[in-house]
Amino acid sequence: MNIILLAPPAAGKGTQAQFLVSKYHMKHISTGELLRKSLKQDDEISKEIKERMNAGRLVSDEIILDLIAKEIETAKEGVVLDGFPRNRVQAIEYEQLLQKLGQKLDVVLYLSISKEVAKKRMKGRRTCPTCGKIYNMHMEEMLEELCGSCHTSLVSREDDNEETFDLRYETYMRETDPLISFYQEKGLLKQIDASKEKEEVFKKIEQILSTLS
Ligand code: AP5
């Protein structure tokens, strides 16, 4: 099964992707995570990627499509896409890639949320640099900010500050929000209220997936 998680920044895409992986054993592809990993290389491309991410802008389609093609071609059991596609060009390229591979997109889960709630979640986010688990300081009690699974010290993302969040949100509204109608017209979009607790959001996702063949 191929799933897209479509949502504004900090709505809970990564959190729901982790639930999906754990229950359905799908491959999770987060373009944000792939880009953050690529920043460890000290070259011109990494510099450009970092600049764009910290300015809340999209990284070029060329870089993203190259990353995605490599990941999808090696995925055998379907994928959950988190943070891709983010504009019309990427959405069309993804359709063509699936067609080439003889696969189809099953559903687009649109996690709807207000900017205010998403911003609050962003401010409390901490992630584990070792296992990638996502936490929230405002929601969970954390002993000395350590990962509950592997005891690594949790970190904040460089782009998780109020100014960059506002820019990321603006970029989302301009470039990504139009994909809601793009997928609605194809009959693939399912809207979920992402302001609910994460377990409740996942229950809704499970219900939707159970109706798909
Ligand atoms: P990316 O890493 O994709 O960031 P994003 O889209 O802004 O999404 P986030 O990772 O911030 O949030 P999320 O929705 O995954 O929320 P999470 O589950 O962590 O992209 C970063 C940058 O990379 C972009 O700005 C761009 O520059 C570039 N980029 C990436 N993909 C690209 C592409 N395709 N094309 C071009 N450029 C690209 O949850 C957030 C917090 O809320 C956590 O603390 C979590 O614990 C908490 N939480 C989650 N759900 C709930 C809930 N239901 N209730 C309470 N708390 C919750």
Coordinates of C-alpha atoms and ligand atoms in Angstrom, one line a residue:
M1 CA 0.0 0.0 0.0
N2 CA 1.3 3.5 -0.9
I3 CA 0.2 6.3 1.4
I4 CA 0.9 10.1 1.4
L5 CA 0.7 12.0 4.7
L6 CA -0.1 15.6 3.7
A7 CA -0.2 18.3 6.4
P8 CA 1.3 21.6 7.6
P9 CA 4.6 21.6 9.5
A10 CA 4.4 20.0 12.9
A11 CA 0.9 18.6 12.4
G12 CA 2.1 15.1 13.3
K13 CA 3.1 13.4 10.0
G14 CA 6.3 11.8 11.4
T15 CA 4.4 10.7 14.6
Q16 CA 1.6 9.0 12.5
A17 CA 4.2 7.5 10.1
Q18 CA 5.9 5.8 13.1
F19 CA 2.6 4.3 14.1
L20 CA 2.0 3.1 10.6
V21 CA 5.4 1.5 10.4
S22 CA 5.0 -0.3 13.6
K23 CA 1.5 -1.7 12.8
Y24 CA 1.8 -2.3 9.0
H25 CA 5.5 -2.7 8.6
M26 CA 5.6 -0.2 5.8
K27 CA 8.7 1.7 4.7
H28 CA 8.7 5.3 6.0
I29 CA 10.2 7.9 3.7
S30 CA 10.6 11.3 5.2
T31 CA 12.2 13.8 2.8
G32 CA 12.9 16.1 5.8
E33 CA 14.9 13.3 7.5
L34 CA 16.7 12.3 4.3
L35 CA 17.7 15.9 3.9
R36 CA 18.9 16.3 7.5
K37 CA 21.0 13.2 7.1
S38 CA 22.5 14.5 3.9
L39 CA 23.6 17.7 5.7
K40 CA 26.4 15.7 7.4
Q41 CA 28.4 15.9 4.1
D42 CA 30.5 19.1 3.9
D43 CA 29.8 20.1 0.3
E44 CA 28.2 22.9 -1.8
I45 CA 24.9 21.0 -2.2
S46 CA 24.6 20.5 1.6
K47 CA 25.2 24.2 2.1
E48 CA 22.4 25.1 -0.2
I49 CA 20.0 22.6 1.3
K50 CA 20.8 23.9 4.8
E51 CA 20.2 27.5 3.7
R52 CA 16.9 26.7 2.2
M53 CA 15.7 24.6 5.2
N54 CA 16.6 27.3 7.7
A55 CA 14.8 29.9 5.6
G56 CA 11.7 27.7 5.5
R57 CA 11.9 27.3 1.7
L58 CA 11.6 24.2 -0.3
V59 CA 14.7 22.4 -1.5
S60 CA 14.9 22.1 -5.3
D61 CA 12.7 19.5 -7.0
E62 CA 15.7 18.0 -8.7
I63 CA 17.4 17.1 -5.4
I64 CA 14.1 15.8 -3.8
L65 CA 13.1 13.7 -6.9
D66 CA 16.5 12.1 -7.0
L67 CA 16.3 11.2 -3.3
I68 CA 12.8 9.9 -3.6
A69 CA 13.4 7.8 -6.7
K70 CA 16.3 5.9 -5.0
E71 CA 14.1 5.2 -1.9
I72 CA 11.0 4.1 -3.8
E73 CA 12.7 1.8 -6.2
T74 CA 14.1 -0.2 -3.4
A75 CA 10.8 -0.4 -1.4
K76 CA 9.1 -3.7 -1.9
E77 CA 6.0 -3.5 0.4
G78 CA 4.7 -0.1 -0.2
V79 CA 5.6 3.2 1.5
V80 CA 4.3 5.9 3.7
L81 CA 5.5 9.3 2.4
D82 CA 6.0 12.0 4.9
G83 CA 6.8 15.5 3.6
F84 CA 6.6 14.5 -0.1
P85 CA 5.1 15.6 -2.5
R86 CA 5.2 19.2 -1.5
N87 CA 4.1 20.9 -4.8
R88 CA 2.4 20.0 -8.1
V89 CA 5.7 19.2 -9.9
Q90 CA 6.6 16.6 -7.3
A91 CA 3.1 15.2 -7.3
I92 CA 3.1 14.7 -11.0
E93 CA 6.6 13.2 -11.0
Y94 CA 5.6 10.8 -8.3
E95 CA 2.6 9.6 -10.4
Q96 CA 4.9 9.0 -13.3
L97 CA 7.4 7.1 -11.1
L98 CA 4.6 4.8 -9.7
Q99 CA 3.4 4.2 -13.2
K100 CA 6.9 3.2 -14.3
L101 CA 7.1 0.8 -11.4
G102 CA 3.6 -0.7 -12.1
Q103 CA 2.3 0.6 -8.7
K104 CA -0.5 2.9 -7.6
L105 CA -1.1 5.5 -4.9
D106 CA -3.8 4.2 -2.5
V107 CA -4.7 7.1 -0.3
V108 CA -3.7 10.6 0.7
L109 CA -4.2 11.2 4.4
Y110 CA -4.6 15.0 5.0
L111 CA -4.0 15.8 8.7
S112 CA -5.8 19.1 9.2
I113 CA -4.8 21.4 12.0
S114 CA -4.7 25.1 12.8
K115 CA -1.5 27.1 12.6
E116 CA -1.7 27.9 16.3
V117 CA -1.9 24.2 17.4
A118 CA 0.9 23.2 15.0
K119 CA 3.1 26.0 16.3
K120 CA 2.6 24.9 19.9
R121 CA 3.6 21.3 18.9
M122 CA 6.7 22.6 17.1
K123 CA 7.9 24.5 20.2
G124 CA 7.7 21.4 22.3
R125 CA 9.2 18.9 19.8
R126 CA 12.3 16.9 20.7
T127 CA 13.7 14.1 18.7
C128 CA 16.1 11.2 19.4
P129 CA 19.2 11.6 17.1
T130 CA 19.8 7.8 17.4
C131 CA 16.5 6.1 16.8
G132 CA 14.4 9.0 15.4
K133 CA 11.6 8.7 18.0
I134 CA 9.6 11.9 18.3
Y135 CA 8.6 13.5 21.6
N136 CA 6.9 16.6 22.9
M137 CA 8.0 18.4 26.0
H138 CA 4.5 19.8 26.6
M139 CA 2.7 16.4 26.3
E140 CA 5.1 13.9 27.9
E141 CA 7.1 13.7 31.1
M142 CA 10.7 13.2 30.2
L143 CA 13.4 12.3 32.6
E144 CA 16.4 14.7 31.8
E145 CA 15.2 14.8 28.2
L146 CA 16.4 11.3 27.4
C147 CA 14.9 8.9 24.8
G148 CA 12.7 6.4 26.5
S149 CA 13.8 3.7 24.0
C150 CA 17.6 4.1 23.7
H151 CA 18.4 6.7 26.4
T152 CA 20.1 9.1 24.0
S153 CA 19.9 12.8 24.9
L154 CA 17.0 14.4 22.9
V155 CA 17.6 17.3 20.5
S156 CA 15.6 20.2 19.0
R157 CA 15.7 20.8 15.2
E158 CA 17.5 23.8 13.9
D159 CA 14.4 24.9 12.0
D160 CA 12.1 24.6 15.0
N161 CA 12.0 28.3 16.0
E162 CA 9.1 30.7 15.7
E163 CA 10.5 32.7 12.8
T164 CA 11.4 29.7 10.6
F165 CA 8.1 28.0 11.5
D166 CA 6.1 31.0 10.2
L167 CA 8.1 30.9 6.9
R168 CA 7.6 27.1 6.6
Y169 CA 3.9 27.6 7.2
E170 CA 3.7 30.3 4.5
T171 CA 5.6 28.0 2.1
Y172 CA 3.2 25.2 3.0
M173 CA 0.1 27.4 2.2
R174 CA 1.5 28.6 -1.1
E175 CA 3.1 25.4 -2.5
T176 CA 1.6 22.3 -0.7
D177 CA -2.0 23.3 0.3
P178 CA -3.1 23.3 -3.4
L179 CA -2.4 19.5 -3.4
I180 CA -5.5 19.0 -1.3
S181 CA -7.7 19.8 -4.3
F182 CA -5.3 18.0 -6.6
Y183 CA -5.9 14.7 -4.7
Q184 CA -9.5 15.5 -3.9
E185 CA -10.3 15.6 -7.7
K186 CA -8.6 12.2 -8.0
G187 CA -10.8 10.8 -5.2
L188 CA -7.8 9.9 -3.1
L189 CA -8.0 12.4 -0.3
K190 CA -9.2 11.6 3.2
Q191 CA -9.3 14.3 5.8
I192 CA -8.5 13.7 9.5
D193 CA -8.7 16.1 12.4
A194 CA -5.1 16.1 13.6
S195 CA -5.9 18.3 16.6
K196 CA -7.0 15.2 18.5
E197 CA -4.6 13.1 20.6
K198 CA -2.1 11.1 18.6
E199 CA -3.7 7.7 19.4
E200 CA -7.1 9.0 18.4
V201 CA -5.7 10.3 15.1
F202 CA -4.1 6.9 14.4
K203 CA -7.4 5.1 15.2
K204 CA -9.1 7.2 12.5
I205 CA -6.2 6.3 10.1
E206 CA -6.7 2.6 10.9
Q207 CA -10.4 2.9 10.1
I208 CA -9.7 4.5 6.8
L209 CA -7.1 1.9 5.8
S210 CA -9.5 -0.9 6.7
T211 CA -11.9 0.3 4.0
L212 CA -9.3 0.2 1.3
S213 CA -8.7 -3.1 -0.6
Ligands
AP5_1 P1 10.1 18.3 7.3 O1 11.1 17.6 8.1 O2 9.2 17.4 6.4 O3 9.2 19.2 8.2 P2 7.7 19.7 8.2 O4 6.9 19.3 7.0 O5 7.7 21.1 8.6 O6 7.1 18.7 9.2 P3 7.6 18.4 10.6 O7 8.7 17.4 10.6 O8 7.9 19.8 11.3 O9 6.3 17.9 11.4 P4 5.5 16.6 11.4 O10 4.2 16.9 10.7 O11 6.2 15.4 11.0 O12 5.2 16.6 13.0 P5 5.7 15.6 14.1 O13 5.1 14.2 14.0 O14 7.2 15.7 14.2 O15 10.8 19.3 6.3 C1 11.8 20.2 6.8 C2 12.3 21.1 5.6 O16 12.9 20.2 4.6 C3 11.3 21.8 4.8 O17 11.0 23.1 5.4 C4 12.0 22.0 3.5 O18 12.9 23.0 3.5 C5 12.7 20.7 3.3 N1 11.9 19.6 2.6 C6 11.4 18.5 3.1 N2 10.7 17.8 2.2 C7 10.8 18.5 1.0 C8 10.2 18.3 -0.3 N3 9.5 17.3 -0.6 N4 10.5 19.3 -1.2 C9 11.3 20.4 -0.9 N5 11.8 20.6 0.3 C10 11.5 19.7 1.3 O19 5.0 16.3 15.4 C11 5.4 17.5 15.8 C12 5.3 17.6 17.4 O20 3.9 17.4 17.8 C13 6.1 16.5 18.1 O21 6.6 17.0 19.3 C14 5.0 15.4 18.4 O22 5.4 14.6 19.5 C15 3.8 16.2 18.6 N6 2.6 15.6 18.2 C16 2.3 14.9 17.0 N7 1.1 14.5 17.0 C17 0.5 15.0 18.1 C18 -0.9 14.9 18.6 N8 -1.9 14.3 18.0 N9 -1.1 15.6 19.8 C19 -0.2 16.2 20.5 N10 1.1 16.3 20.1 C20 1.4 15.7 18.9

